[in-house]
Amino acid sequence: MGTKSHRRRSRLTRKKRRLEVPNEIKVQPTSRPTTGLVYDVRLAYHAPAVSGQPHPEESLRAYHIFQKLVSTGCLSRCVRVSCREATVDELLLVHTKRHVTEITDSAALPEEKLCALAKQHDSLYLNSMSSHCARLACGGVIELCRTVYQGKIKNGMAIVRPPGHHAEPDEKAFLTDPNVLYFSIHRYDDAKFYPYETAAAHYVAGEGEGKGRTINVPWPCAGMGDFDYLHAFNKLLMPIAYEFDPEIVIVASGFNAASGDLMGGCFVTPACYAHLTHKLKTLAGGKVVLSLEGGYNYDIISESALACVRVLIGEDPPQLQPGIPSPICVETVEKVAQIHSVYWKSLRELNIKSSFADGLKKRVEQRQKLSAERSKKLIDEFGLLKLPIAGSNVPEFFHEEVFQTDRTLTSSVLVVFIHDMNHKQATSAQESGFFDIANRILGNILVNNWELIDVNIPYLDDFQDEDRRIVDRLISYIWDRYIKTTTQKKIVFVATGYGAVSVGHLITLIDDVQKYSMFMALIPGDELPMVPPEKSDWFSKNTYIMVDPTIAKQHHSSCFGRLVSNGRSATSTLPETSMNFP
């Protein structure tokens, strides 16, 4: 996984044309292969133009990784490879002349214009040293790759910044090139996860002579773990890579997928990163280069990078606990394999069929049981009415999940409450830990005589891609049919779990949401709701995203809204906070 779009990208290249670069590195001969390490303190000069401006990508990321390698003795087992500025000719191999000139000229801009230029680009900040640091980072990676390719060292890692935002330009650069195999595993969520581009979809496979050389494995949801990534490697990357037979492997090493990095929302352990690196070492005669990209929790990226470097210098990866890939992983890998079996013989006989039928019946039965109990409670005790969903492209089952109060003509406030049962093992509504919380919120709304639209999302053990799409379609339908027509009311959203994420999708796709909504109280589950940068100012000013204290400390971007924590658990805080809107 790499930066922002949460990808771990591998570029496997075959030699067809030679690039001459200056300043050949001289590495002292040794009795055994060595691992190269690129790190330069000058890369810390890249920082926000406005001092104190928070941003998840900062110099301490690289510093913590370097210090971890020092403290564990791994640095002494590596050979240092120096950074140098990439030349203009090297940069123009990928970037346009206009872009290179713009970034180069930024060094002379005053602070105000630097900030304005940064806003034109995605997730970027600039200062007068940024262009110099970017050239150093590029040059350092080029030098490491060349030294490995020439056989002077066996492999290496570049701890460089700023990272190459984003993964999509990497893909585009080689889309038509038959000599580069591009492979990426990333969060996608049907293009509803940042940066919201369909270029990351599974059906994007390259163009022209590069057909079949671009391979995207797009996870449809958060929560993917070790055995999901190993499954994608074992069933897709490794068979294809052996058939491709590369001369060098270059990895854009993003650690957003690491367990504990909430921006990615996945659960990949350092041990798994070690195993993935070990697998890549079996390619190209072991010529593997890792270059730091994403990952924004200092401790987590340090441990993950350390695990990779230990494998590069010759240690065996640690043993993993037994496990299997998730059904959604198997389904995703199958979709990708079906697309690429046309191009790769190694996939044509591969049997990776998914098997959801056995679990589907149980999921549906439990969903229906919880829904029936919840519906009875809303009708009998709260006096709510079912909201008609006729004519929508939402399955009939979800038609029974939406309720409303009968106060459409008397209330000046409309509260849209979107929630789920939030408990994997709950066999009844009373066993769901969120049930009492939801009742308290409903009680507060009714006491204030506000209008209410209640949307229930019954818990699913494996929240499948299509289920998420259904929820998104349902919320969009309710907005179009019932909410945006009540423009004289004050509209408030209260949402939990995937409902909170779906509200983020609604804001991303429909501009009117900003126009008519006055406040949002959201409590996410395994992933945080996000909006694109152009809507982030409004989102951060008009939302309370209630999270636990550890999460609030890790995320500073306004794209995540205003993260609020008072030291208590987020769920226990929801009833009181959701009522305290302007």
JSON list of C-alpha atoms in Angstrom, two decimals, residues 362-455:
[
{"chain": "A", "resi": 362, "resn": "LYS", "atom": "CA", "xyz": [-27.04, -17.34, 7.90]},
{"chain": "A", "resi": 363, "resn": "ARG", "atom": "CA", "xyz": [-26.23, -13.67, 7.37]},
{"chain": "A", "resi": 364, "resn": "VAL", "atom": "CA", "xyz": [-29.63, -12.96, 5.88]},
{"chain": "A", "resi": 365, "resn": "GLU", "atom": "CA", "xyz": [-31.49, -14.84, 8.61]},
{"chain": "A", "resi": 366, "resn": "GLN", "atom": "CA", "xyz": [-29.69, -12.98, 11.39]},
{"chain": "A", "resi": 367, "resn": "ARG", "atom": "CA", "xyz": [-30.22, -9.66, 9.61]},
{"chain": "A", "resi": 368, "resn": "GLN", "atom": "CA", "xyz": [-33.95, -10.33, 9.34]},
{"chain": "A", "resi": 369, "resn": "LYS", "atom": "CA", "xyz": [-34.26, -11.32, 13.01]},
{"chain": "A", "resi": 370, "resn": "LEU", "atom": "CA", "xyz": [-32.53, -8.19, 14.27]},
{"chain": "A", "resi": 371, "resn": "SER", "atom": "CA", "xyz": [-34.50, -6.03, 11.87]},
{"chain": "A", "resi": 372, "resn": "ALA", "atom": "CA", "xyz": [-37.85, -7.42, 12.99]},
{"chain": "A", "resi": 373, "resn": "GLU", "atom": "CA", "xyz": [-37.10, -6.74, 16.66]},
{"chain": "A", "resi": 374, "resn": "ARG", "atom": "CA", "xyz": [-35.88, -3.24, 15.89]},
{"chain": "A", "resi": 375, "resn": "SER", "atom": "CA", "xyz": [-38.91, -2.40, 13.73]},
{"chain": "A", "resi": 376, "resn": "LYS", "atom": "CA", "xyz": [-41.36, -3.54, 16.39]},
{"chain": "A", "resi": 377, "resn": "LYS", "atom": "CA", "xyz": [-39.63, -1.36, 18.97]},
{"chain": "A", "resi": 378, "resn": "LEU", "atom": "CA", "xyz": [-39.77, 1.74, 16.75]},
{"chain": "A", "resi": 379, "resn": "ILE", "atom": "CA", "xyz": [-43.45, 1.30, 15.93]},
{"chain": "A", "resi": 380, "resn": "ASP", "atom": "CA", "xyz": [-44.80, 0.17, 19.31]},
{"chain": "A", "resi": 381, "resn": "GLU", "atom": "CA", "xyz": [-42.74, 2.29, 21.71]},
{"chain": "A", "resi": 382, "resn": "PHE", "atom": "CA", "xyz": [-41.71, 5.33, 19.67]},
{"chain": "A", "resi": 383, "resn": "GLY", "atom": "CA", "xyz": [-44.70, 5.62, 17.36]},
{"chain": "A", "resi": 384, "resn": "LEU", "atom": "CA", "xyz": [-42.66, 5.85, 14.16]},
{"chain": "A", "resi": 385, "resn": "LEU", "atom": "CA", "xyz": [-44.01, 5.17, 10.67]},
{"chain": "A", "resi": 386, "resn": "LYS", "atom": "CA", "xyz": [-42.35, 3.30, 7.82]},
{"chain": "A", "resi": 387, "resn": "LEU", "atom": "CA", "xyz": [-40.94, 5.62, 5.16]},
{"chain": "A", "resi": 388, "resn": "PRO", "atom": "CA", "xyz": [-41.87, 4.49, 1.62]},
{"chain": "A", "resi": 389, "resn": "ILE", "atom": "CA", "xyz": [-38.85, 3.51, -0.49]},
{"chain": "A", "resi": 390, "resn": "ALA", "atom": "CA", "xyz": [-40.85, 2.40, -3.55]},
{"chain": "A", "resi": 391, "resn": "GLY", "atom": "CA", "xyz": [-39.29, 2.77, -6.98]},
{"chain": "A", "resi": 392, "resn": "SER", "atom": "CA", "xyz": [-35.70, 2.94, -5.76]},
{"chain": "A", "resi": 393, "resn": "ASN", "atom": "CA", "xyz": [-32.82, 0.72, -6.89]},
{"chain": "A", "resi": 394, "resn": "VAL", "atom": "CA", "xyz": [-32.47, -0.56, -3.32]},
{"chain": "A", "resi": 395, "resn": "PRO", "atom": "CA", "xyz": [-33.37, -4.22, -2.58]},
{"chain": "A", "resi": 396, "resn": "GLU", "atom": "CA", "xyz": [-36.77, -4.79, -1.00]},
{"chain": "A", "resi": 397, "resn": "PHE", "atom": "CA", "xyz": [-35.31, -5.94, 2.30]},
{"chain": "A", "resi": 398, "resn": "PHE", "atom": "CA", "xyz": [-33.95, -2.44, 3.01]},
{"chain": "A", "resi": 399, "resn": "HIS", "atom": "CA", "xyz": [-37.42, -0.98, 2.44]},
{"chain": "A", "resi": 400, "resn": "GLU", "atom": "CA", "xyz": [-38.23, -2.20, 5.95]},
{"chain": "A", "resi": 401, "resn": "GLU", "atom": "CA", "xyz": [-35.30, -0.35, 7.54]},
{"chain": "A", "resi": 402, "resn": "VAL", "atom": "CA", "xyz": [-36.36, 3.30, 7.23]},
{"chain": "A", "resi": 403, "resn": "PHE", "atom": "CA", "xyz": [-38.81, 5.06, 9.59]},
{"chain": "A", "resi": 404, "resn": "GLN", "atom": "CA", "xyz": [-40.03, 8.59, 10.18]},
{"chain": "A", "resi": 405, "resn": "THR", "atom": "CA", "xyz": [-41.98, 10.68, 12.66]},
{"chain": "A", "resi": 406, "resn": "ASP", "atom": "CA", "xyz": [-45.26, 12.29, 11.73]},
{"chain": "A", "resi": 407, "resn": "ARG", "atom": "CA", "xyz": [-44.14, 15.88, 12.31]},
{"chain": "A", "resi": 408, "resn": "THR", "atom": "CA", "xyz": [-43.46, 17.00, 8.75]},
{"chain": "A", "resi": 409, "resn": "LEU", "atom": "CA", "xyz": [-45.47, 20.22, 9.09]},
{"chain": "A", "resi": 410, "resn": "THR", "atom": "CA", "xyz": [-44.69, 21.30, 12.64]},
{"chain": "A", "resi": 411, "resn": "SER", "atom": "CA", "xyz": [-40.97, 20.85, 13.26]},
{"chain": "A", "resi": 412, "resn": "SER", "atom": "CA", "xyz": [-38.20, 23.24, 12.18]},
{"chain": "A", "resi": 413, "resn": "VAL", "atom": "CA", "xyz": [-35.49, 20.60, 12.67]},
{"chain": "A", "resi": 414, "resn": "LEU", "atom": "CA", "xyz": [-35.02, 17.35, 10.73]},
{"chain": "A", "resi": 415, "resn": "VAL", "atom": "CA", "xyz": [-32.65, 14.80, 12.26]},
{"chain": "A", "resi": 416, "resn": "VAL", "atom": "CA", "xyz": [-31.43, 11.99, 10.00]},
{"chain": "A", "resi": 417, "resn": "PHE", "atom": "CA", "xyz": [-30.25, 9.14, 12.25]},
{"chain": "A", "resi": 418, "resn": "ILE", "atom": "CA", "xyz": [-28.28, 6.41, 10.42]},
{"chain": "A", "resi": 419, "resn": "HIS", "atom": "CA", "xyz": [-27.05, 3.54, 12.57]},
{"chain": "A", "resi": 420, "resn": "ASP", "atom": "CA", "xyz": [-26.19, -0.16, 12.68]},
{"chain": "A", "resi": 421, "resn": "MET", "atom": "CA", "xyz": [-26.49, -2.90, 15.29]},
{"chain": "A", "resi": 422, "resn": "ASN", "atom": "CA", "xyz": [-22.71, -2.77, 15.83]},
{"chain": "A", "resi": 423, "resn": "HIS", "atom": "CA", "xyz": [-22.22, -6.21, 17.34]},
{"chain": "A", "resi": 424, "resn": "LYS", "atom": "CA", "xyz": [-20.92, -9.33, 15.59]},
{"chain": "A", "resi": 425, "resn": "GLN", "atom": "CA", "xyz": [-22.18, -11.82, 18.12]},
{"chain": "A", "resi": 426, "resn": "ALA", "atom": "CA", "xyz": [-25.56, -10.25, 18.85]},
{"chain": "A", "resi": 427, "resn": "THR", "atom": "CA", "xyz": [-28.38, -12.73, 18.30]},
{"chain": "A", "resi": 428, "resn": "SER", "atom": "CA", "xyz": [-31.10, -10.28, 19.32]},
{"chain": "A", "resi": 429, "resn": "ALA", "atom": "CA", "xyz": [-31.55, -6.53, 19.32]},
{"chain": "A", "resi": 430, "resn": "GLN", "atom": "CA", "xyz": [-31.36, -6.49, 23.12]},
{"chain": "A", "resi": 431, "resn": "GLU", "atom": "CA", "xyz": [-27.90, -8.08, 22.99]},
{"chain": "A", "resi": 432, "resn": "SER", "atom": "CA", "xyz": [-26.56, -5.39, 20.68]},
{"chain": "A", "resi": 433, "resn": "GLY", "atom": "CA", "xyz": [-24.44, -2.94, 22.69]},
{"chain": "A", "resi": 434, "resn": "PHE", "atom": "CA", "xyz": [-25.61, -0.07, 20.55]},
{"chain": "A", "resi": 435, "resn": "PHE", "atom": "CA", "xyz": [-29.33, -0.74, 21.08]},
{"chain": "A", "resi": 436, "resn": "ASP", "atom": "CA", "xyz": [-29.64, 1.29, 24.30]},
{"chain": "A", "resi": 437, "resn": "ILE", "atom": "CA", "xyz": [-27.55, 4.13, 22.86]},
{"chain": "A", "resi": 438, "resn": "ALA", "atom": "CA", "xyz": [-29.88, 4.38, 19.86]},
{"chain": "A", "resi": 439, "resn": "ASN", "atom": "CA", "xyz": [-32.94, 4.44, 22.09]},
{"chain": "A", "resi": 440, "resn": "ARG", "atom": "CA", "xyz": [-31.51, 7.31, 24.14]},
{"chain": "A", "resi": 441, "resn": "ILE", "atom": "CA", "xyz": [-30.86, 9.34, 21.01]},
{"chain": "A", "resi": 442, "resn": "LEU", "atom": "CA", "xyz": [-34.37, 8.66, 19.72]},
{"chain": "A", "resi": 443, "resn": "GLY", "atom": "CA", "xyz": [-35.80, 9.70, 23.06]},
{"chain": "A", "resi": 444, "resn": "ASN", "atom": "CA", "xyz": [-33.91, 13.01, 22.96]},
{"chain": "A", "resi": 445, "resn": "ILE", "atom": "CA", "xyz": [-35.14, 13.73, 19.44]},
{"chain": "A", "resi": 446, "resn": "LEU", "atom": "CA", "xyz": [-38.77, 13.03, 20.27]},
{"chain": "A", "resi": 447, "resn": "VAL", "atom": "CA", "xyz": [-38.71, 15.03, 23.51]},
{"chain": "A", "resi": 448, "resn": "ASN", "atom": "CA", "xyz": [-37.60, 18.08, 21.48]},
{"chain": "A", "resi": 449, "resn": "ASN", "atom": "CA", "xyz": [-40.43, 17.53, 18.96]},
{"chain": "A", "resi": 450, "resn": "TRP", "atom": "CA", "xyz": [-38.01, 17.31, 16.06]},
{"chain": "A", "resi": 451, "resn": "GLU", "atom": "CA", "xyz": [-38.77, 15.49, 12.85]},
{"chain": "A", "resi": 452, "resn": "LEU", "atom": "CA", "xyz": [-36.82, 12.23, 12.47]},
{"chain": "A", "resi": 453, "resn": "ILE", "atom": "CA", "xyz": [-35.79, 9.91, 9.66]},
{"chain": "A", "resi": 454, "resn": "ASP", "atom": "CA", "xyz": [-34.37, 6.71, 11.19]},
{"chain": "A", "resi": 455, "resn": "VAL", "atom": "CA", "xyz": [-32.25, 4.45, 8.94]}
]
